[in-house]
Coordinates of C-alpha atoms in Angstrom, one line a residue:
Chain A
X1200 CA 44.3 -31.5 -11.0
X1201 CA 41.8 -34.0 -12.4
X1202 CA 43.0 -37.4 -11.5
X1203 CA 41.4 -40.0 -13.8
X1204 CA 42.4 -42.7 -11.4
X1205 CA 40.9 -40.9 -8.5
X1206 CA 37.7 -40.3 -10.4
X1207 CA 37.6 -43.8 -11.7
X1208 CA 34.0 -44.8 -12.5
X1209 CA 34.7 -48.4 -11.4
X1210 CA 35.9 -47.9 -7.9
X1211 CA 33.7 -48.5 -4.9
X1212 CA 32.7 -44.9 -4.5
X1213 CA 31.5 -44.6 -8.1
X1214 CA 29.6 -47.9 -7.8
X1215 CA 27.9 -46.8 -4.7
X1216 CA 27.0 -43.5 -6.3
X1217 CA 25.6 -45.3 -9.3
X1218 CA 23.6 -47.6 -7.0
X1219 CA 22.2 -44.6 -5.2
X1220 CA 21.2 -43.1 -8.5
X1221 CA 19.3 -46.3 -9.4
X1222 CA 17.3 -46.0 -6.2
X1223 CA 16.2 -42.4 -6.9
X1224 CA 13.3 -42.8 -9.2
X1225 CA 10.3 -40.6 -10.0
X1226 CA 6.9 -41.9 -9.1
X1227 CA 5.1 -43.9 -11.8
X1228 CA 2.3 -41.4 -11.7
X1229 CA 4.7 -38.6 -12.5
X1230 CA 6.3 -40.6 -15.3
X1231 CA 2.9 -41.3 -16.8
X1232 CA 1.9 -37.7 -16.6
X1233 CA 5.0 -36.7 -18.4
X1234 CA 4.3 -39.3 -21.1
X1235 CA 0.7 -38.0 -21.4
X1236 CA 1.9 -34.5 -21.5
X1237 CA -0.6 -33.5 -18.9
X1238 CA 0.8 -31.8 -15.8
X1239 CA -0.3 -33.2 -12.5
X1240 CA -0.5 -29.7 -11.1
X1241 CA -2.6 -26.9 -12.4
X1242 CA -0.6 -24.3 -14.2
X1243 CA -1.1 -20.7 -13.3
X1244 CA -1.3 -19.0 -10.1
X1245 CA 0.2 -21.2 -7.5
X1246 CA -0.3 -18.8 -4.6
X1247 CA -3.3 -19.1 -2.4
X1248 CA -5.7 -16.3 -1.3
X1249 CA -4.0 -16.4 2.1
X1250 CA -0.7 -15.6 0.5
X1251 CA -2.1 -12.6 -1.2
X1252 CA -3.9 -11.5 2.0
X1253 CA -0.6 -11.8 3.9
X1254 CA 1.2 -9.7 1.3
X1255 CA -1.6 -7.1 1.4
X1256 CA -1.5 -7.0 5.2
X1257 CA 2.2 -6.6 5.2
X1258 CA 2.0 -3.8 2.8
X1259 CA -0.8 -2.2 4.9
X1260 CA 1.4 -2.4 7.9
X1261 CA 4.3 -0.8 6.1
X1262 CA 2.1 1.9 4.9
X1263 CA 0.7 2.6 8.3
X1264 CA 4.1 2.8 9.8
X1265 CA 5.2 5.2 7.0
X1266 CA 2.2 7.4 7.7
X1267 CA 2.8 7.2 11.4
X1268 CA 6.4 8.2 11.1
X1269 CA 5.6 11.0 8.7
X1270 CA 2.9 12.4 10.9
X1271 CA 5.0 11.8 14.0
X1272 CA 8.0 13.6 12.7
X1273 CA 6.2 16.5 11.2
X1274 CA 3.2 17.2 13.3
X1275 CA 3.3 15.6 16.7
X1276 CA 5.2 16.9 19.6
X1277 CA 5.0 16.0 23.3
X1278 CA 2.4 17.2 25.8
X1279 CA -0.5 17.3 23.4
X1280 CA -3.3 19.1 25.2
X1281 CA -6.4 17.1 25.9
X1282 CA -9.3 18.0 23.6
X1283 CA -12.6 19.1 24.8
X1284 CA -15.7 19.9 22.9
X1285 CA -16.5 23.5 21.9
X1286 CA -19.0 25.4 23.8
X1287 CA -22.5 25.8 22.4
X1288 CA -26.1 26.2 23.4
X1289 CA -27.9 29.0 25.1
X1290 CA -25.7 30.1 27.8
X1291 CA -27.3 33.5 28.6
X1292 CA -27.9 36.8 27.0
X1293 CA -25.1 39.0 25.9
X1294 CA -22.7 36.6 27.3
X1295 CA -19.4 36.5 25.6
X1296 CA -17.3 33.6 26.5
X1297 CA -13.9 32.7 25.7
X1298 CA -12.2 29.4 26.2
X1299 CA -12.5 27.8 29.6
X1300 CA -8.9 27.3 29.3
X1301 CA -7.0 30.2 27.8
X1302 CA -4.4 28.9 25.5
X1303 CA -0.8 29.0 26.6
X1304 CA 0.7 32.3 25.8
X1305 CA -2.6 34.0 25.7
X1306 CA -4.6 36.0 28.2
X1307 CA -8.3 36.7 28.5
X1308 CA -9.2 40.4 28.5
X1309 CA -12.2 41.7 30.3
X1310 CA -13.5 45.1 29.3
X1311 CA -16.5 45.3 31.7
X1312 CA -15.0 43.7 34.7
X1313 CA -16.8 40.4 34.3
X1314 CA -17.5 39.3 30.9
X1315 CA -14.5 38.5 28.9
X1316 CA -14.7 40.0 25.5
X1317 CA -11.6 38.8 23.9
X1318 CA -8.4 37.1 24.3
X1319 CA -5.1 38.3 23.2
X1320 CA -1.7 37.0 23.0
X1321 CA 0.7 37.9 25.7
X1322 CA 3.4 40.2 24.9
X1323 CA 6.5 38.4 23.7
X1324 CA 4.8 35.1 23.3
X1325 CA 5.8 33.0 20.4
X1326 CA 3.1 33.3 17.8
X1327 CA 3.8 30.0 16.3
X1328 CA 3.6 28.4 19.6
X1329 CA 0.3 30.0 20.3
X1330 CA -1.1 28.9 17.0
X1331 CA -0.2 25.3 17.6
X1332 CA -1.5 25.3 21.1
X1333 CA -4.6 27.1 20.2
X1334 CA -5.6 25.0 17.3
X1335 CA -4.4 21.8 18.8
X1336 CA -5.7 22.4 22.2
X1337 CA -9.3 21.7 21.5
X1338 CA -10.1 24.1 24.3
X1339 CA -13.5 25.5 24.1
X1340 CA -12.4 28.2 21.9
X1341 CA -15.7 29.7 21.0
X1342 CA -17.1 33.1 21.7
X1343 CA -20.8 32.6 21.9
X1344 CA -23.5 35.2 21.9
X1345 CA -26.9 34.1 22.6
X1346 CA -29.8 36.4 22.2
X1347 CA -33.2 35.3 23.3
X1348 CA -35.2 38.5 23.7
X1349 CA -35.4 41.8 21.9
X1350 CA -33.9 43.6 24.8
X1351 CA -30.7 41.9 24.1
X1352 CA -30.6 43.4 20.7
X1353 CA -27.6 45.3 21.6
X1354 CA -25.7 42.1 21.5
X1355 CA -25.8 42.2 17.8
X1356 CA -23.8 45.3 17.8
X1357 CA -21.2 43.7 19.9
X1358 CA -18.0 43.7 18.1
X1359 CA -15.9 40.8 18.8
X1360 CA -12.3 41.5 18.1
X1361 CA -9.9 38.8 17.7
X1362 CA -6.4 39.7 17.1
X1363 CA -4.7 37.7 14.6
X1364 CA -1.0 37.3 14.9
X1365 CA -0.2 34.5 12.7
X1366 CA -1.2 32.7 9.6
X1367 CA -4.7 31.7 8.8
X1368 CA -7.7 32.4 10.7
X1369 CA -11.0 30.7 10.8
X1370 CA -14.4 31.9 11.6
X1371 CA -16.2 28.7 12.1
X1372 CA -19.8 28.0 12.7
X1373 CA -21.1 31.5 12.7
X1374 CA -24.8 30.7 13.0
X1375 CA -27.6 33.1 12.5
X1376 CA -30.9 31.5 13.3
X1377 CA -34.0 33.5 12.5
X1378 CA -36.9 32.8 14.8
X1379 CA -38.9 31.2 12.0
X1380 CA -39.1 31.7 8.3
X1381 CA -42.7 32.7 8.6
X1382 CA -41.8 35.5 10.9
X1383 CA -40.4 37.3 7.9
X1384 CA -43.5 37.0 5.9
X1385 CA -43.6 39.5 3.1
X1386 CA -41.6 41.9 5.1
X1387 CA -38.4 40.1 4.6
X1388 CA -35.5 42.5 4.4
X1389 CA -32.2 41.7 3.2
X1390 CA -29.4 41.7 5.7
X1391 CA -25.8 41.9 5.3
X1392 CA -23.0 40.5 7.4
X1393 CA -20.0 42.8 7.5
X1394 CA -16.6 41.9 8.4
X1395 CA -13.7 44.1 8.9
X1396 CA -10.5 42.6 7.9
X1397 CA -7.5 44.6 8.8
X1398 CA -9.7 47.6 9.3
X1399 CA -11.2 47.3 5.8
X1400 CA -15.0 46.6 6.0
X1401 CA -16.0 43.9 3.7
X1402 CA -19.4 42.7 3.0
X1403 CA -19.1 39.0 3.1
X1404 CA -22.7 37.9 3.0
X1405 CA -25.9 39.3 1.7
X1406 CA -29.2 37.6 2.2
X1407 CA -31.8 39.1 -0.1
X1408 CA -34.7 36.7 0.2
X1409 CA -35.9 34.0 2.4
X1410 CA -35.0 31.5 -0.2
X1411 CA -31.4 32.2 0.3
X1412 CA -31.7 31.0 3.8
X1413 CA -31.2 27.6 2.5
X1414 CA -27.6 26.7 2.5
X1415 CA -25.7 28.8 0.0
X1416 CA -22.1 29.3 -0.6
X1417 CA -20.6 32.6 -1.5
X1418 CA -17.1 33.0 -2.8
X1419 CA -15.5 36.4 -3.0
X1420 CA -12.0 35.7 -3.8
X1421 CA -11.1 39.3 -4.4
X1422 CA -11.8 40.0 -0.8
X1423 CA -9.8 37.1 0.3
X1424 CA -12.9 35.5 1.7
X1425 CA -13.0 31.9 1.0
X1426 CA -16.4 30.6 1.7
X1427 CA -19.5 31.7 3.5
X1428 CA -22.5 29.5 4.1
X1429 CA -25.7 30.3 5.8
X1430 CA -28.8 28.3 6.4
X1431 CA -31.6 28.1 8.8
X1432 CA -29.7 25.7 10.9
X1433 CA -26.4 25.7 9.2
X1434 CA -23.9 28.1 10.4
X1435 CA -21.7 30.3 8.4
X1436 CA -18.3 29.0 8.0
X1437 CA -16.0 31.6 6.8
X1438 CA -12.6 30.3 6.0
X1439 CA -10.2 33.0 5.6
X1440 CA -7.0 32.1 3.9
X1441 CA -5.6 35.4 4.6
X1442 CA -2.0 35.0 3.7
X1443 CA -1.6 38.8 3.9
X1444 CA -3.2 38.9 7.2
X1445 CA -0.3 38.4 9.5
X1446 CA -1.4 40.9 12.0
X1447 CA -4.7 42.6 12.3
X1448 CA -8.2 42.1 13.5
X1449 CA -11.5 40.6 12.3
X1450 CA -14.7 42.3 13.4
X1451 CA -18.1 41.3 12.4
X1452 CA -21.5 42.8 12.8
X1453 CA -25.0 42.5 11.3
X1454 CA -26.7 45.5 9.7
X1455 CA -29.6 47.1 11.4
X1456 CA -32.2 45.4 9.4
X1457 CA -30.9 42.0 10.2
X1458 CA -30.9 43.0 13.8
X1459 CA -34.5 43.9 13.5
X1460 CA -35.7 40.7 12.0
X1461 CA -33.4 38.3 13.6
X1462 CA -33.8 39.5 17.1
X1463 CA -35.9 36.8 18.5
X1464 CA -33.5 34.1 18.5
X1465 CA -30.1 34.1 17.2
X1466 CA -26.8 32.7 18.0
X1467 CA -23.6 33.9 16.9
X1468 CA -21.0 31.4 17.4
X1469 CA -17.6 32.7 16.6
X1470 CA -15.2 30.0 16.7
X1471 CA -11.7 30.3 15.7
X1472 CA -10.6 26.8 15.5
X1473 CA -10.6 24.4 12.7
X1474 CA -11.2 20.8 13.5
X1475 CA -8.6 19.4 11.1
X1476 CA -5.8 21.0 13.1
X1477 CA -6.9 19.7 16.3
X1478 CA -5.0 16.6 15.7
X1479 CA -1.8 18.1 14.5
X1480 CA 0.4 20.3 16.3
X1481 CA 2.4 22.4 13.9
X1482 CA 2.2 23.4 10.4
X1483 CA 4.8 22.3 7.9
X1484 CA 6.3 24.6 5.4
X1485 CA 4.4 22.6 2.8
X1486 CA 1.2 23.4 4.5
X1487 CA 2.0 27.0 4.7
X1488 CA 2.8 27.0 1.0
X1489 CA -0.4 25.2 0.0
X1490 CA -2.6 27.3 2.2
X1491 CA -1.2 30.5 0.7
X1492 CA -1.3 29.2 -2.9
X1493 CA -4.3 27.0 -2.9
X1494 CA -6.7 28.5 -0.5
X1495 CA -9.6 26.5 -1.8
X1496 CA -8.1 23.5 -0.3
X1497 CA -9.2 24.7 3.0
X1498 CA -12.7 24.4 2.0
X1499 CA -12.5 20.6 1.7
X1500 CA -10.8 20.4 5.0
X1501 CA -7.3 20.2 5.9
X1502 CA -6.9 16.5 5.3
X1503 CA -5.3 17.1 1.9
X1504 CA -2.7 19.3 3.5
X1505 CA -1.8 16.6 5.9
X1506 CA -2.1 13.6 3.7
X1507 CA -0.8 15.0 0.5
X1508 CA 2.9 14.8 1.4
X1509 CA 2.6 11.3 2.6
X1510 CA 0.7 10.2 -0.5
X1511 CA 3.1 12.0 -2.8
X1512 CA 6.1 10.3 -1.3
X1513 CA 4.6 6.9 -1.1
X1514 CA 3.2 7.1 -4.5
X1515 CA 6.5 7.8 -6.0
X1516 CA 8.2 5.1 -4.1
X1517 CA 5.5 2.6 -5.1
X1518 CA 5.7 3.7 -8.7
X1519 CA 9.4 3.1 -8.8
X1520 CA 9.0 -0.2 -7.1
X1521 CA 6.3 -1.3 -9.6
X1522 CA 8.3 -0.3 -12.6
X1523 CA 11.5 -1.9 -11.3
X1524 CA 10.2 -5.2 -10.0
X1525 CA 7.2 -5.5 -12.3
X1526 CA 5.2 -7.0 -9.6
X1527 CA 1.6 -6.5 -8.6
X1528 CA 1.9 -3.6 -6.3
X1529 CA -0.5 -4.3 -3.5
X1530 CA 0.6 -1.3 -1.6
X1531 CA -0.2 1.0 -4.5
X1532 CA -3.8 0.7 -3.6
X1533 CA -3.4 1.7 -0.1
X1534 CA -3.2 5.5 -0.5
X1535 CA -6.5 5.3 -2.3
X1536 CA -7.9 3.1 0.3
X1537 CA -6.6 5.2 3.0
X1538 CA -8.0 8.4 1.4
X1539 CA -11.5 6.8 1.0
X1540 CA -11.6 5.3 4.4
X1541 CA -10.3 8.4 6.1
X1542 CA -12.6 10.7 4.4
X1543 CA -15.8 8.7 4.8
X1544 CA -15.2 7.6 8.4
X1545 CA -13.9 10.9 9.6
X1546 CA -16.6 13.1 8.1
X1547 CA -19.2 10.6 8.9
X1548 CA -18.2 10.6 12.5
X1549 CA -17.9 14.4 12.4
X1550 CA -21.3 15.0 11.1
X1551 CA -23.1 12.2 12.9
X1552 CA -21.6 12.4 16.4
X1553 CA -19.9 15.7 16.8
X1554 CA -22.3 17.9 14.9
X1555 CA -25.2 15.6 15.7
X1556 CA -26.6 16.0 12.2
X1557 CA -27.4 12.4 11.8
X1558 CA -25.9 9.6 9.8
X1559 CA -27.5 10.7 6.5
X1560 CA -26.0 14.1 6.6
X1561 CA -22.7 12.6 7.6
X1562 CA -22.8 10.2 4.7
X1563 CA -23.7 12.9 2.2
X1564 CA -21.0 15.2 3.6
X1565 CA -18.4 12.5 3.5
X1566 CA -19.3 11.5 -0.1
X1567 CA -19.3 15.1 -1.1
X1568 CA -15.9 15.6 0.4
X1569 CA -14.7 12.3 -1.0
X1570 CA -15.4 13.4 -4.5
X1571 CA -14.3 16.9 -3.9
X1572 CA -11.2 15.8 -2.3
X1573 CA -9.6 15.0 -5.6
X1574 CA -6.2 16.2 -4.7
X1575 CA -4.9 13.1 -3.0
X1576 CA -7.7 10.8 -3.9
X1577 CA -7.3 11.5 -7.6
X1578 CA -3.6 11.2 -7.6
X1579 CA -3.6 8.0 -5.6
X1580 CA -6.2 6.7 -8.0
X1581 CA -4.0 7.4 -11.0
X1582 CA -1.1 5.7 -9.4
X1583 CA -3.2 2.8 -8.4
X1584 CA -4.7 2.4 -11.9
X1585 CA -1.3 2.7 -13.5
X1586 CA 0.1 0.0 -11.2
X1587 CA -2.9 -2.2 -11.7
X1588 CA -2.6 -2.0 -15.4
X1589 CA 1.2 -2.8 -15.2
X1590 CA 0.5 -5.7 -12.9
X1591 CA -2.3 -7.1 -14.9
X1592 CA -0.3 -6.8 -18.1
X1593 CA 2.5 -8.7 -16.6
X1594 CA 0.2 -11.3 -15.2
X1595 CA -1.6 -11.6 -18.6
X1596 CA 1.7 -12.2 -20.4
X1597 CA 2.6 -14.9 -18.0
X1598 CA -0.8 -16.5 -18.4
X1599 CA -0.4 -16.4 -22.2
X1600 CA 3.0 -18.1 -22.0
X1601 CA 1.6 -20.8 -19.8
X1602 CA -1.4 -21.3 -22.0
X1603 CA 0.7 -21.8 -25.1
X1604 CA 2.7 -24.4 -23.3
X1605 CA -0.4 -26.2 -22.1
X1606 CA -1.9 -26.1 -25.6
X1607 CA 1.2 -27.6 -27.1
X1608 CA 1.2 -30.5 -24.8
X1609 CA -2.5 -31.0 -24.1
X1610 CA -4.0 -34.3 -25.2
X1611 CA -5.1 -34.0 -28.8
X1612 CA -8.8 -34.0 -29.5
X1613 CA -10.3 -37.2 -30.9
X1614 CA -10.4 -35.8 -34.4
X1615 CA -6.8 -34.8 -34.3
X1616 CA -5.8 -38.1 -32.9
X1617 CA -7.7 -39.9 -35.7
X1618 CA -6.1 -37.7 -38.3
X1619 CA -2.7 -38.5 -36.8
X1620 CA -3.4 -42.2 -36.8
Chain B
X1173 CA 12.8 -36.9 -34.9
X1174 CA 9.2 -36.5 -34.0
X1175 CA 9.1 -36.3 -30.3
X1176 CA 5.4 -35.8 -30.1
X1177 CA 4.4 -39.2 -31.2
X1178 CA 3.2 -41.3 -28.4
X1179 CA 6.0 -43.9 -28.8
X1180 CA 8.7 -41.3 -28.9
X1181 CA 7.3 -39.5 -25.9
X1182 CA 7.1 -42.7 -23.9
X1183 CA 10.6 -43.7 -24.9
X1184 CA 12.2 -40.4 -24.1
X1185 CA 10.4 -40.1 -20.7
X1186 CA 11.4 -43.7 -20.0
X1187 CA 15.0 -43.3 -20.9
X1188 CA 15.7 -39.8 -19.6
X1189 CA 13.0 -39.3 -17.0
X1190 CA 15.1 -40.7 -14.2
X1191 CA 18.0 -38.5 -15.1
X1192 CA 15.8 -35.4 -15.1
X1193 CA 14.2 -36.4 -11.8
X1194 CA 17.5 -37.0 -10.1
X1195 CA 19.1 -33.8 -11.3
X1196 CA 15.9 -31.9 -10.3
X1197 CA 15.8 -33.6 -6.9
X1198 CA 19.5 -33.0 -6.3
X1199 CA 19.2 -29.4 -7.2
X1200 CA 16.0 -28.5 -5.4
X1201 CA 16.3 -31.1 -2.6
X1202 CA 12.5 -31.1 -2.4
X1203 CA 10.3 -33.7 -3.9
X1204 CA 7.4 -31.4 -4.6
X1205 CA 9.7 -28.9 -6.3
X1206 CA 11.4 -31.7 -8.2
X1207 CA 8.0 -32.8 -9.5
X1208 CA 7.3 -29.3 -10.7
X1209 CA 10.7 -29.2 -12.4
X1210 CA 10.3 -32.6 -13.9
X1211 CA 7.0 -31.6 -15.5
X1212 CA 8.2 -28.3 -16.7
X1213 CA 11.2 -29.8 -18.4
X1214 CA 9.1 -32.3 -20.3
X1215 CA 6.5 -29.7 -21.1
X1216 CA 9.2 -27.5 -22.5
X1217 CA 10.6 -30.4 -24.4
X1218 CA 7.4 -31.4 -26.0
X1219 CA 6.2 -27.9 -26.9
X1220 CA 8.4 -27.6 -29.9
X1221 CA 9.8 -30.0 -32.5
X1222 CA 13.5 -29.8 -31.6
X1223 CA 16.2 -31.3 -33.6
X1224 CA 18.9 -33.2 -31.7
X1225 CA 21.9 -34.7 -33.3
X1226 CA 22.1 -37.7 -31.0
X1227 CA 20.8 -39.1 -27.8
X1228 CA 23.6 -37.6 -25.9
X1229 CA 22.7 -34.2 -27.3
X1230 CA 19.1 -34.8 -26.1
X1231 CA 20.3 -35.8 -22.7
X1232 CA 22.5 -32.8 -22.4
X1233 CA 19.6 -30.5 -23.4
X1234 CA 17.4 -32.1 -20.8
X1235 CA 20.0 -31.8 -18.1
X1236 CA 20.7 -28.2 -18.9
X1237 CA 17.0 -27.4 -19.0
X1238 CA 16.5 -29.2 -15.7
X1239 CA 19.2 -27.1 -14.1
X1240 CA 17.6 -23.9 -15.4
X1241 CA 14.1 -24.8 -14.3
X1242 CA 15.4 -26.1 -10.9
X1243 CA 17.3 -22.9 -10.3
X1244 CA 14.2 -20.8 -11.0
X1245 CA 12.1 -23.0 -8.9
X1246 CA 14.6 -22.9 -6.1
X1247 CA 14.7 -19.1 -6.2
X1248 CA 11.0 -18.9 -5.9
X1249 CA 11.0 -21.3 -3.0
X1250 CA 13.7 -19.5 -1.2
X1251 CA 11.6 -16.4 -1.0
X1252 CA 8.8 -18.2 0.7
X1253 CA 10.0 -20.7 3.2
X1254 CA 12.7 -23.0 4.1
X1255 CA 12.3 -26.3 5.8
X1256 CA 14.8 -28.9 7.1
X1257 CA 16.3 -31.3 4.7
X1258 CA 14.8 -34.3 6.6
X1259 CA 11.3 -33.1 5.9
X1260 CA 11.6 -32.5 2.3
X1261 CA 13.6 -35.4 0.8
X1262 CA 12.0 -38.7 1.3
X1263 CA 14.9 -41.2 1.7
X1264 CA 12.8 -43.9 3.2
X1265 CA 12.8 -45.8 0.0
X1266 CA 16.5 -46.0 -0.1
X1267 CA 18.3 -48.7 1.9
X1268 CA 20.0 -47.5 5.1
X1269 CA 23.6 -47.7 3.8
X1270 CA 22.8 -45.8 0.6
X1271 CA 20.5 -43.6 2.5
X1272 CA 23.4 -42.2 4.5
X1273 CA 25.3 -41.6 1.3
X1274 CA 22.2 -39.8 -0.1
X1275 CA 21.9 -37.7 3.0
X1276 CA 25.6 -36.8 2.8
X1277 CA 25.2 -35.9 -0.8
X1278 CA 22.2 -33.8 -0.3
X1279 CA 23.9 -32.0 2.5
X1280 CA 26.9 -31.0 0.3
X1281 CA 26.9 -27.5 -1.0
X1282 CA 25.3 -27.2 -4.4
X1283 CA 28.5 -26.4 -6.2
X1284 CA 30.0 -29.8 -5.2
X1285 CA 26.7 -31.7 -5.2
X1286 CA 25.8 -31.1 -8.8
X1287 CA 29.1 -32.1 -10.4
X1288 CA 29.2 -35.3 -8.4
X1289 CA 25.6 -36.0 -9.4
X1290 CA 26.2 -35.5 -13.1
X1291 CA 29.6 -37.2 -13.2
X1292 CA 29.0 -40.3 -11.0
X1293 CA 25.2 -40.8 -11.1
X1294 CA 24.3 -39.6 -14.6
X1295 CA 27.5 -40.8 -16.1
X1296 CA 28.4 -37.7 -18.0
X1297 CA 32.0 -37.1 -19.0
X1298 CA 33.9 -34.3 -17.4
X1299 CA 33.5 -32.2 -20.6
X1300 CA 29.8 -32.8 -20.7
X1301 CA 29.4 -31.9 -17.0
X1302 CA 31.4 -28.7 -17.5
X1303 CA 29.1 -27.7 -20.4
X1304 CA 25.9 -28.5 -18.6
X1305 CA 27.0 -26.6 -15.5
X1306 CA 28.6 -23.8 -17.4
X1307 CA 31.9 -24.3 -15.7
X1308 CA 35.4 -24.4 -17.0
X1309 CA 36.8 -27.9 -17.1
X1310 CA 39.4 -27.1 -14.5
X1311 CA 36.9 -25.7 -12.1
X1312 CA 34.7 -28.7 -12.5
X1313 CA 37.6 -31.0 -11.8
X1314 CA 38.5 -29.1 -8.7
X1315 CA 34.9 -29.3 -7.5
X1316 CA 34.6 -33.0 -8.2
X1317 CA 37.7 -33.7 -6.2
X1318 CA 36.8 -31.5 -3.3
X1319 CA 33.2 -32.8 -3.3
X1320 CA 34.3 -36.4 -3.3
X1321 CA 36.7 -35.7 -0.5
X1322 CA 34.0 -33.9 1.5
X1323 CA 31.6 -36.8 0.9
X1324 CA 34.2 -39.3 2.1
X1325 CA 34.9 -37.3 5.2
X1326 CA 31.2 -37.2 6.0
X1327 CA 30.8 -40.9 5.5
X1328 CA 34.0 -41.5 7.5
X1329 CA 32.4 -39.7 10.4
X1330 CA 29.4 -42.1 10.1
X1331 CA 31.8 -45.0 10.2
X1332 CA 31.6 -45.9 6.6
X1333 CA 34.8 -46.2 4.6
X1334 CA 34.6 -45.7 0.9

């Protein structure tokens, strides 16, 4: 195949090729640099900050799309009801109000002809559907009792019955506001908040001294009661991870002493919504599992339940990517970043604007939750740190290699040069 | 042989610098990348005291190292951006007639371009080319023949008969 005559080095083609080669010369500067052993370009990282920024932005975009897809597939369905703020304020004595808009599948029930005392699910309605609608709807799903004068004492005895058909139930923002702390004086009497769960009366809160009117948290796990808090201005939030409570009722009442001393002004705001779910329509199997097995997670909000699957999946993917390609994993930091930003901004907004507690409270709350929310934050942090170490190690090895080359060819010091001469 | 003495270094760069440059340029088809490769090859060369049996051995080592470095550099470049050939190889210094040959050569696929470059421009024998490129002798010969034919066809289209 190889024809020596055809590939003769003396024919016109070969001569022209040789002539061409003679005209292709490196620049004198480059030649001199090679002779000196000093590279013209700086060794090391040849990528600009813009390059890194672009990579990071790309990773952020991919991450956002992943989260969007994940949430979209698992939580969002069409015709999301428009959210509206919950009802609050003094609306009138003994008035019990239910949502302006009764959730789909539910009906308002009036026992006295005018005031609606409770809502119940329509017969045959799909419980799951109700749950989604109800929690998602953001309808003013509060039952508010405002008591301004002693003659409305009877309102304290009002039993609000909410029938629970499905899953978890939240008593949110149950606020008991004594007139003033001074009004108790030395005659403070303990009061107890009772709650009947499935017909079993359970004491969920006991206030024994005025000091306890500062925010406290009570945990009574054996009663399936998650958390109760009370304060002068802070409501009681009772989160009930009642996995066993598939159907039943929750009733609450204050004891007589509490009625006596809390009768000037008090507001019981029974809300059975939970903000975290307002954004998401249905509950995944994973959420159900987590709620039933890790009820304390509800205390720190539902964000772990929603974010956790995303973080787990992405973290595993990123980890594999990092180990396989041994590259600095920009995207590995994003779950952590997302967790921090989400927690701080969301809770900040929640406290500052929605609850109107001010920026400081919002910040404190968000930081508290940020540290408390170790489930996804911690996991993401571990992954990020691992990836960071792997990336830095790799980078350091490369740097060491380059440095060794540089040293071996760098101009010798004067002393070395003299010794050599 | 002490390659790190100033004289030796100057001599080696002077004698083999152009070869390294041409191979690097031919492989990467970018002057800036060729500069990087050029420097890396000589940095590698000077970093250790290597023993070479002859000047041909040294040349073969330099060509082989240039090809390795160029390949790595090209792979890194490929990930980032691609630009047209006209923008990257400066052929203005080459006279028009040879410039067309250069353009035609740079436009050839790499597997034909490099054998032609090593055989005709660098003056390596067919065996040396095959060793440097890691090809069997028969494969190299086929590529040389086909490359040359392709080059002739291109030049013919430009009205140049070789």
